Amino acid sequence: MAKVVTRFAPSPTGHLHIGGARTAIFCWLLARHFGGDYHLRIEDTDLERSKQEYTDSILASMRWLGLDWDGDLNYQTQRTALYNSYVDKLLENGHAYWCSCTPEEVDAMREEARAKGLKPRYNGQCRTRNVGAGEGHCVRLKAPLTGKVVFNDMVKGTIAVDVSELDDMVIRRADGMPTYNMAVVVDDYEMGITHVIRGDDHVSNTPKQILIYQALGLPVPIFGHVPMILGPDKQKLSKRHGARAVIEYQDDGLLPQALVNYLVRLGWSHGDQEIFTLEELVKLFDGNNMNASAAAFDPDKLQWLNAHYMRTLPLPELTELLLPFVEKAGFGTVDKALVEKMASLFRERASNLKELAEAFRPLLISAEQLSYAEAGVKKALTEEGRQHLAALRLAYAEADFGDTATLEKIMHDYVEQNSLKFKQVGPPMRVALLGYLGGPHLPDVMTILGKAETLARLERAVNL
Ligand code: GLU
């Protein structure tokens, strides 16, 4: 099998949205599965709406999702001369012709066809007129007059379109610019693309592009058109459904692993398996089993997957993703090893990275800055609770904080020696050290706080 080469071709007119992200993931997975190449092409020919900041944002989202690309970026605006050299080839080989019809004339032809109950189309009047280049002239493809364009779509199966549905499309506009379909064919050929996976909003372009390939005598790639993602109510997906740009999910603290897993499953299946590592996806994704019908976006399932990855991601990986959130939370520079340690203690209690970073707050501020949850104070910092804290403060003042087991033993000995129940001691300690009831194992908390800070907190709670 020839080397598999795929591409993702975003238009930089906005941030990367989840539909585009899913297409990109499929393209990336197919290339990686077959040990091929995955390219990025920036389709920036809409000069008014295309912005470099969107290209940058799309690339940042690619990196965040873990979709590395091969080779250089291609910008369509830099390739006009290349596209036009192919238009010239078509003019030379007789598969294209100059057309001097004005837009008004073409509109009239369409109207005429419509009035006859036919498909509105250009009537081909310049096909045989030998018009030649000139002001206001465009170039049209000389499409076959009979027959069908047939292709076997990876997602939708066989698609056949009668050429009578198509017309002699413009391939170079009167202003000298190549049209979109022309540019895409030249790019996909020049970039050696073997598999074009894209959204099915492009499925009507494909027969037109195939006619251009055929006219140029070029091999036609394999196409796969993935259906759009719908909202939970099966309507067009919108912000209202919680569907947003990838960068927004990132800012909210979602894990990229969760989004990748979620989006892949939304358009592809492997039995009823729901959770896949990236390695598994690369191993399993061979271009089969992509869903032909549109799937509905389910924010709850995305959250469920996120919770799974929050619990199970290798700690160093989780820590890397977490560092920017720790910084954003305003804790200053926090030692990476400490972030990792805190992540191990709090990960089960947070549903995303933002929450997780926020959970560190009680450990990273000083005793005076700690705020107490009202319920915790009421329940645990009672007269009795504060007496226990005062006694424990004395015991901890003598302790070696380097050893978590010792810190644990002090609490247990105190409970035992005074014939108490642990619940008389644990809750006041929690409120004193963290400001609230709940939270991770107390000796771990004390180890992170260190001796001086632990004692200061106990002191403050005693005197509250
Ligand atoms: N630039 C097109 C888009 O963003 C992609 C076209 C293609 O993949 O062929 O929808």
Coordinates of C-alpha atoms and ligand atoms in Angstrom, one line a residue:
M1 CA 0.0 0.0 0.0
A2 CA 1.2 3.4 -0.9
K3 CA 2.1 5.8 1.9
V4 CA -1.1 7.3 3.5
V5 CA -1.0 11.1 3.4
T6 CA -3.9 13.1 4.9
R7 CA -4.4 16.8 5.5
F8 CA -6.6 19.0 7.6
A9 CA -7.4 22.3 5.8
P10 CA -9.0 24.8 8.1
S11 CA -10.1 28.3 7.0
P12 CA -8.7 30.7 9.6
T13 CA -11.9 32.6 10.0
G14 CA -12.4 31.6 13.6
H15 CA -11.1 29.4 16.4
L16 CA -11.1 25.6 15.9
H17 CA -14.5 24.3 16.8
I18 CA -15.3 20.7 17.9
G19 CA -16.6 19.7 14.5
G20 CA -13.3 20.7 12.8
A21 CA -11.3 19.2 15.7
R22 CA -13.0 15.9 15.1
T23 CA -12.2 16.0 11.4
A24 CA -8.6 16.8 12.2
I25 CA -8.4 14.0 14.7
F26 CA -9.7 11.5 12.1
C27 CA -7.1 12.7 9.6
W28 CA -4.3 12.5 12.1
L29 CA -5.3 9.1 13.3
L30 CA -5.5 7.6 9.8
A31 CA -2.1 8.9 9.0
R32 CA -0.6 7.7 12.2
H33 CA -2.3 4.3 12.0
F34 CA -0.7 3.7 8.6
G35 CA 2.6 5.3 9.5
G36 CA 1.9 8.0 6.9
D37 CA 2.0 11.8 7.0
Y38 CA -0.5 14.4 8.3
H39 CA -0.4 17.9 6.8
L40 CA -1.9 21.2 7.6
R41 CA -3.1 23.6 5.0
I42 CA -4.4 27.0 5.8
E43 CA -7.2 27.9 3.5
D44 CA -6.9 31.7 3.8
T45 CA -8.3 32.8 0.5
D46 CA -11.2 34.7 2.1
L47 CA -9.0 37.7 2.7
E48 CA -11.6 39.7 4.6
R49 CA -12.4 37.0 7.2
S50 CA -9.0 35.2 7.5
K51 CA -6.8 36.3 10.3
Q52 CA -3.4 35.3 11.4
E53 CA -4.6 35.2 15.1
Y54 CA -7.0 32.5 14.1
T55 CA -4.3 30.5 12.3
D56 CA -2.2 30.8 15.5
S57 CA -5.2 29.7 17.6
I58 CA -6.0 26.7 15.4
L59 CA -2.3 25.6 15.6
A60 CA -2.4 26.0 19.4
S61 CA -5.5 23.9 19.6
M62 CA -3.8 21.2 17.4
R63 CA -0.8 21.1 19.7
W64 CA -3.0 21.0 22.8
L65 CA -5.0 18.1 21.3
G66 CA -1.7 16.4 20.6
L67 CA -2.1 16.4 16.8
D68 CA 1.4 17.0 15.5
W69 CA 1.7 17.7 11.8
D70 CA 4.4 16.8 9.3
G71 CA 6.3 19.3 7.1
D72 CA 5.6 23.0 6.7
L73 CA 2.3 24.7 6.8
N74 CA 0.8 25.6 3.4
Y75 CA -1.0 28.8 3.0
Q76 CA -3.3 29.0 0.0
T77 CA -2.8 32.7 -0.5
Q78 CA 0.9 32.0 -1.3
R79 CA 0.1 29.5 -4.0
T80 CA -2.0 31.5 -6.5
A81 CA 0.6 31.2 -9.3
L82 CA 0.8 27.4 -8.8
Y83 CA -3.0 27.1 -9.1
N84 CA -3.0 29.2 -12.2
S85 CA -0.3 27.1 -13.8
Y86 CA -2.7 24.2 -13.6
V87 CA -5.5 26.3 -15.1
D88 CA -3.1 27.0 -18.0
K89 CA -2.5 23.2 -18.4
L90 CA -6.3 22.7 -18.7
L91 CA -6.5 25.5 -21.3
E92 CA -3.7 23.9 -23.2
N93 CA -5.1 20.4 -23.1
G94 CA -8.6 21.6 -24.2
H95 CA -10.3 20.7 -20.9
A96 CA -10.9 24.4 -20.1
Y97 CA -12.0 27.5 -22.0
W98 CA -12.2 31.2 -21.7
C99 CA -15.6 32.6 -21.1
S100 CA -16.7 36.2 -21.6
C101 CA -20.2 35.8 -20.3
T102 CA -21.1 38.5 -17.8
P103 CA -22.6 37.6 -14.5
E104 CA -25.9 39.0 -15.7
E105 CA -25.9 36.7 -18.8
V106 CA -25.1 33.7 -16.6
D107 CA -27.9 34.6 -14.2
A108 CA -30.3 34.8 -17.2
M109 CA -29.2 31.4 -18.4
R110 CA -29.9 30.0 -14.9
E111 CA -33.3 31.6 -14.9
E112 CA -34.1 30.2 -18.3
A113 CA -33.2 26.7 -17.2
R114 CA -35.2 27.1 -14.0
A115 CA -38.2 28.3 -16.0
K116 CA -38.0 25.1 -18.0
G117 CA -37.9 23.0 -14.8
L118 CA -34.2 22.2 -15.3
K119 CA -31.3 22.5 -13.0
P120 CA -30.1 26.1 -13.1
R121 CA -26.7 26.1 -14.8
Y122 CA -24.4 27.8 -17.2
N123 CA -25.4 26.8 -20.8
G124 CA -21.8 26.3 -22.1
Q125 CA -22.2 29.0 -24.8
C126 CA -18.5 29.9 -24.7
R127 CA -17.4 26.3 -25.1
T128 CA -17.0 26.7 -28.8
R129 CA -16.5 30.4 -29.2
N130 CA -12.7 30.6 -28.8
V131 CA -13.0 33.6 -26.7
G132 CA -9.4 33.9 -25.5
A133 CA -8.1 35.8 -22.5
G134 CA -9.3 39.3 -21.9
E135 CA -10.7 41.8 -19.5
G136 CA -13.5 40.3 -17.4
H137 CA -13.0 36.8 -18.8
C138 CA -13.0 33.8 -16.6
V139 CA -11.9 30.2 -17.3
R140 CA -14.3 27.4 -17.1
L141 CA -13.8 23.6 -17.0
K142 CA -15.1 21.8 -20.1
A143 CA -17.1 19.2 -18.1
P144 CA -18.2 16.0 -19.8
L145 CA -21.8 16.3 -21.2
T146 CA -22.9 12.8 -20.3
G147 CA -22.1 10.2 -17.7
K148 CA -21.8 10.0 -14.0
V149 CA -19.2 10.9 -11.4
V150 CA -19.0 8.0 -9.0
F151 CA -16.9 7.7 -5.9
N152 CA -16.7 5.3 -3.0
D153 CA -16.9 7.4 0.2
M154 CA -15.1 6.0 3.3
V155 CA -18.1 7.1 5.4
K156 CA -21.1 7.3 3.2
G157 CA -20.5 4.5 0.7
T158 CA -20.9 4.8 -3.0
I159 CA -22.0 8.3 -4.2
A160 CA -23.0 8.8 -7.8
V161 CA -23.8 12.2 -9.4
D162 CA -25.0 12.6 -12.9
V163 CA -22.9 15.2 -14.8
S164 CA -26.1 16.9 -15.8
E165 CA -26.3 18.0 -12.2
L166 CA -23.0 19.9 -12.7
D167 CA -22.1 22.6 -15.1
D168 CA -18.9 24.1 -16.6
M169 CA -17.7 25.5 -13.4
V170 CA -15.5 28.5 -13.2
I171 CA -11.9 27.5 -12.3
R172 CA -10.3 31.0 -12.6
R173 CA -12.4 34.0 -11.9
A174 CA -12.4 37.2 -14.0
D175 CA -10.1 38.8 -11.4
G176 CA -7.4 36.1 -12.1
M177 CA -7.9 34.3 -8.9
P178 CA -8.4 30.5 -9.0
T179 CA -11.6 29.2 -7.5
Y180 CA -11.9 27.2 -4.3
N181 CA -12.4 23.8 -6.0
M182 CA -9.5 24.4 -8.3
A183 CA -7.1 25.4 -5.5
V184 CA -8.1 22.4 -3.4
V185 CA -7.5 19.9 -6.2
V186 CA -4.0 21.4 -7.0
D187 CA -3.1 21.4 -3.3
D188 CA -4.3 17.9 -2.6
Y189 CA -2.4 16.6 -5.6
E190 CA 0.8 18.7 -4.9
M191 CA 0.8 17.6 -1.3
G192 CA 0.4 14.0 -2.3
I193 CA -2.8 13.6 -0.3
T194 CA -4.2 10.0 -0.6
H195 CA -7.2 10.4 1.7
V196 CA -9.4 13.5 2.0
I197 CA -11.4 13.4 5.2
R198 CA -13.6 16.4 5.7
G199 CA -17.0 17.6 6.8
D200 CA -20.0 16.5 4.7
D201 CA -20.8 20.1 4.0
H202 CA -18.2 19.6 1.3
V203 CA -19.7 16.5 -0.2
S204 CA -21.3 18.5 -3.1
N205 CA -17.8 19.9 -4.0
T206 CA -16.3 16.4 -4.4
P207 CA -17.8 15.5 -7.9
K208 CA -16.7 18.9 -9.1
Q209 CA -13.2 18.3 -7.8
I210 CA -13.1 14.8 -9.3
L211 CA -13.9 16.3 -12.7
I212 CA -10.9 18.6 -12.3
Y213 CA -8.7 15.7 -11.4
Q214 CA -9.9 13.8 -14.4
A215 CA -9.3 16.7 -16.7
L216 CA -5.8 17.1 -15.4
G217 CA -5.2 13.3 -15.7
L218 CA -4.3 13.1 -12.0
P219 CA -5.1 10.3 -9.6
V220 CA -8.2 10.9 -7.5
P221 CA -7.7 10.5 -3.8
I222 CA -10.1 8.6 -1.5
F223 CA -12.7 10.7 0.1
G224 CA -14.5 10.4 3.4
H225 CA -17.2 12.9 4.4
V226 CA -18.0 12.9 8.1
P227 CA -21.5 14.1 9.1
M228 CA -21.8 17.1 11.2
I229 CA -22.2 17.1 15.0
L230 CA -25.7 17.9 16.1
G231 CA -26.9 19.3 19.4
P232 CA -28.5 17.0 22.0
D233 CA -31.9 18.1 20.5
K234 CA -30.7 16.9 17.1
Q235 CA -30.7 20.5 15.8
K236 CA -27.7 22.2 14.3
L237 CA -25.0 22.4 17.0
S238 CA -24.6 25.8 18.7
K239 CA -23.1 27.5 21.7
R240 CA -26.4 27.0 23.5
H241 CA -25.7 23.3 23.5
G242 CA -22.4 23.8 25.2
A243 CA -20.4 23.3 22.0
R244 CA -17.6 25.8 21.8
A245 CA -14.2 26.4 20.4
V246 CA -11.5 23.9 21.5
I247 CA -9.7 26.8 23.2
E248 CA -12.6 27.5 25.4
Y249 CA -12.7 23.9 26.7
Q250 CA -9.0 24.2 27.3
D251 CA -9.4 27.4 29.3
D252 CA -12.2 25.8 31.3
G253 CA -9.8 23.1 32.4
L254 CA -10.9 20.1 30.3
L255 CA -8.3 17.5 29.6
P256 CA -7.4 17.1 25.9
Q257 CA -7.4 13.4 26.3
A258 CA -11.1 13.6 27.3
L259 CA -12.0 15.8 24.3
V260 CA -10.1 13.6 21.8
N261 CA -11.7 10.4 23.2
Y262 CA -15.1 12.0 23.2
L263 CA -14.9 13.4 19.7
V264 CA -13.6 10.2 18.2
R265 CA -16.3 8.1 19.8
L266 CA -18.9 10.6 18.5
G267 CA -18.2 9.7 14.9
W268 CA -16.6 6.2 15.1
S269 CA -16.9 3.1 17.1
H270 CA -15.1 0.0 18.1
G271 CA -17.7 -2.4 19.5
D272 CA -19.1 -0.7 22.5
Q273 CA -15.8 0.4 24.0
E274 CA -16.0 4.0 25.3
I275 CA -12.6 4.7 26.7
F276 CA -9.5 4.7 24.5
T277 CA -6.0 5.8 25.0
L278 CA -4.4 7.7 22.1
E279 CA -2.2 4.7 21.5
E280 CA -5.2 2.5 21.2
L281 CA -6.9 4.9 18.9
V282 CA -3.9 4.9 16.6
K283 CA -3.8 1.2 16.6
L284 CA -7.5 0.7 15.9
F285 CA -8.4 3.6 13.6
D286 CA -8.0 2.3 10.1
G287 CA -10.7 4.4 8.4
N288 CA -13.5 1.8 8.9
N289 CA -16.4 2.2 11.2
M290 CA -16.9 5.9 10.9
N291 CA -20.6 6.7 11.5
A292 CA -22.6 7.8 8.4
S293 CA -25.3 9.4 10.5
A294 CA -24.9 12.6 12.4
A295 CA -24.3 12.1 16.1
A296 CA -25.6 14.3 18.9
F297 CA -23.3 16.2 21.2
D298 CA -23.7 15.1 24.8
P299 CA -22.0 17.4 27.3
D300 CA -22.6 15.0 30.2
K301 CA -20.7 12.2 28.5
L302 CA -17.8 14.6 27.9
Q303 CA -17.8 15.4 31.6
W304 CA -17.9 11.7 32.4
L305 CA -14.9 11.1 30.3
N306 CA -13.1 14.1 31.7
A307 CA -13.7 12.8 35.2
H308 CA -12.2 9.4 34.1
Y309 CA -9.0 11.0 32.8
M310 CA -8.8 13.3 35.8
R311 CA -8.5 10.2 37.9
T312 CA -6.4 8.0 35.7
L313 CA -3.9 10.1 33.7
P314 CA -0.3 9.5 34.7
L315 CA 0.6 12.1 37.3
P316 CA 3.4 13.7 35.4
E317 CA 1.2 14.2 32.4
L318 CA -1.6 15.6 34.6
T319 CA 0.9 17.9 36.3
E320 CA 2.2 19.3 32.9
L321 CA -1.4 20.2 32.0
L322 CA -2.1 21.6 35.4
L323 CA 0.9 24.0 35.7
P324 CA -0.6 26.8 33.6
F325 CA -3.8 26.7 35.8
V326 CA -1.7 26.9 38.9
E327 CA 0.0 29.9 37.5
K328 CA -3.3 31.5 36.4
A329 CA -4.8 31.0 39.9
G330 CA -2.2 33.5 41.1
F331 CA -0.1 31.3 43.4
G332 CA 3.1 32.4 41.8
T333 CA 5.7 29.9 40.9
V334 CA 5.0 26.6 42.6
D335 CA 7.5 23.8 42.6
K336 CA 6.5 21.2 40.0
A337 CA 7.1 18.3 42.5
L338 CA 4.8 20.0 44.9
V339 CA 2.1 20.5 42.2
E340 CA 2.4 16.8 41.4
K341 CA 2.1 15.8 45.1
M342 CA -1.0 18.0 45.5
A343 CA -2.5 16.7 42.3
S344 CA -2.2 13.2 43.6
L345 CA -4.1 14.3 46.8
F346 CA -6.9 16.3 45.2
R347 CA -7.4 14.8 41.7
E348 CA -10.3 12.6 42.8
R349 CA -12.1 15.6 44.2
A350 CA -11.9 17.9 41.2
S351 CA -13.8 17.6 37.9
N352 CA -11.4 19.7 35.8
L353 CA -8.0 21.3 35.9
K354 CA -9.3 24.7 36.9
E355 CA -11.0 23.2 40.0
L356 CA -8.0 21.1 40.8
A357 CA -5.7 24.1 40.8
E358 CA -8.2 26.0 42.9
A359 CA -8.3 23.1 45.4
F360 CA -4.6 23.8 46.2
R361 CA -5.4 27.2 47.5
P362 CA -5.6 26.4 51.2
L363 CA -2.2 24.8 51.0
L364 CA -0.5 27.6 49.2
I365 CA -1.6 30.6 51.3
S366 CA -0.6 31.5 54.8
A367 CA -2.4 30.6 58.0
E368 CA -3.7 34.2 58.3
Q369 CA -5.1 34.1 54.8
L370 CA -7.0 30.9 55.3
S371 CA -10.8 31.4 55.3
Y372 CA -13.0 29.0 57.1
A373 CA -16.2 27.5 55.7
E374 CA -19.1 28.5 58.1
A375 CA -20.4 24.9 58.3
G376 CA -17.0 23.6 59.2
V377 CA -16.5 26.2 62.0
K378 CA -20.0 25.5 63.4
K379 CA -19.6 21.7 63.4
A380 CA -16.0 21.2 64.3
L381 CA -14.4 24.3 65.9
T382 CA -16.5 23.9 69.0
E383 CA -15.1 24.4 72.5
E384 CA -14.3 20.7 72.7
G385 CA -12.8 20.7 69.2
R386 CA -10.5 23.6 70.0
Q387 CA -9.3 21.8 73.2
H388 CA -8.3 18.9 71.1
L389 CA -6.5 21.2 68.6
A390 CA -4.6 22.8 71.5
A391 CA -3.4 19.5 72.8
L392 CA -2.5 18.3 69.3
R393 CA -0.6 21.5 68.7
L394 CA 1.7 20.7 71.6
A395 CA 2.2 17.1 70.4
Y396 CA 3.0 18.3 66.8
A397 CA 5.4 20.9 68.1
E398 CA 7.6 18.1 69.1
A399 CA 7.2 16.1 65.9
D400 CA 9.4 15.4 63.0
F401 CA 7.5 16.5 59.9
G402 CA 9.7 14.6 57.5
D403 CA 7.7 11.4 58.2
T404 CA 4.0 11.2 57.3
A405 CA 3.6 8.0 59.3
T406 CA 4.7 9.8 62.5
L407 CA 2.2 12.5 61.9
E408 CA -0.5 10.0 61.6
K409 CA 0.5 8.1 64.7
I410 CA 0.4 11.3 66.8
M411 CA -3.2 11.8 66.0
H412 CA -4.1 8.1 66.6
D413 CA -2.2 8.0 69.9
Y414 CA -4.0 11.1 71.0
V415 CA -7.4 9.6 70.1
E416 CA -6.6 6.3 71.8
Q417 CA -5.0 7.7 75.0
N418 CA -8.0 9.9 75.6
S419 CA -10.5 7.3 74.7
L420 CA -11.9 9.5 72.0
K421 CA -13.5 8.6 68.6
F422 CA -11.6 9.7 65.6
K423 CA -14.5 11.9 64.4
Q424 CA -14.0 14.1 67.5
V425 CA -10.5 15.0 66.3
G426 CA -10.4 14.6 62.5
P427 CA -13.0 17.3 61.6
P428 CA -11.5 20.1 63.8
M429 CA -8.1 19.3 62.3
R430 CA -9.5 19.5 58.8
V431 CA -11.1 22.9 59.4
A432 CA -8.0 24.2 61.1
L433 CA -5.7 23.1 58.4
L434 CA -7.8 23.4 55.2
G435 CA -10.7 25.7 56.3
Y436 CA -13.3 23.1 55.4
L437 CA -14.6 19.6 56.3
G438 CA -13.4 16.9 53.9
G439 CA -10.3 17.0 51.8
P440 CA -7.4 14.5 51.6
H441 CA -5.5 12.5 54.2
L442 CA -4.5 14.9 57.0
P443 CA -0.9 13.6 57.5
D444 CA -0.3 14.3 53.8
V445 CA -1.7 17.8 54.2
M446 CA 0.5 18.4 57.2
T447 CA 3.6 17.2 55.3
I448 CA 2.9 19.6 52.5
L449 CA 2.2 22.5 54.9
G450 CA 5.3 21.8 57.0
K451 CA 5.7 22.2 60.7
A452 CA 5.6 26.0 61.1
E453 CA 2.5 26.4 58.9
T454 CA 0.7 23.5 60.6
L455 CA 1.4 24.9 64.0
A456 CA 0.3 28.4 63.0
R457 CA -3.0 27.0 61.6
L458 CA -3.7 25.0 64.8
E459 CA -2.9 28.1 66.9
R460 CA -5.2 30.3 64.8
A461 CA -8.1 27.8 65.1
V462 CA -7.6 27.4 68.8
N463 CA -7.9 31.1 69.3
L464 CA -10.7 31.7 66.9
Ligands
GLU1 N1 -11.4 24.9 4.3 C1 -12.5 24.0 4.3 C2 -13.2 24.1 5.6 O1 -12.7 24.7 6.5 C3 -12.0 22.5 4.2 C4 -12.1 22.0 2.8 C5 -11.5 20.6 2.7 O2 -11.2 20.0 3.7 O3 -11.4 20.2 1.5 O4 -14.4 23.7 5.7

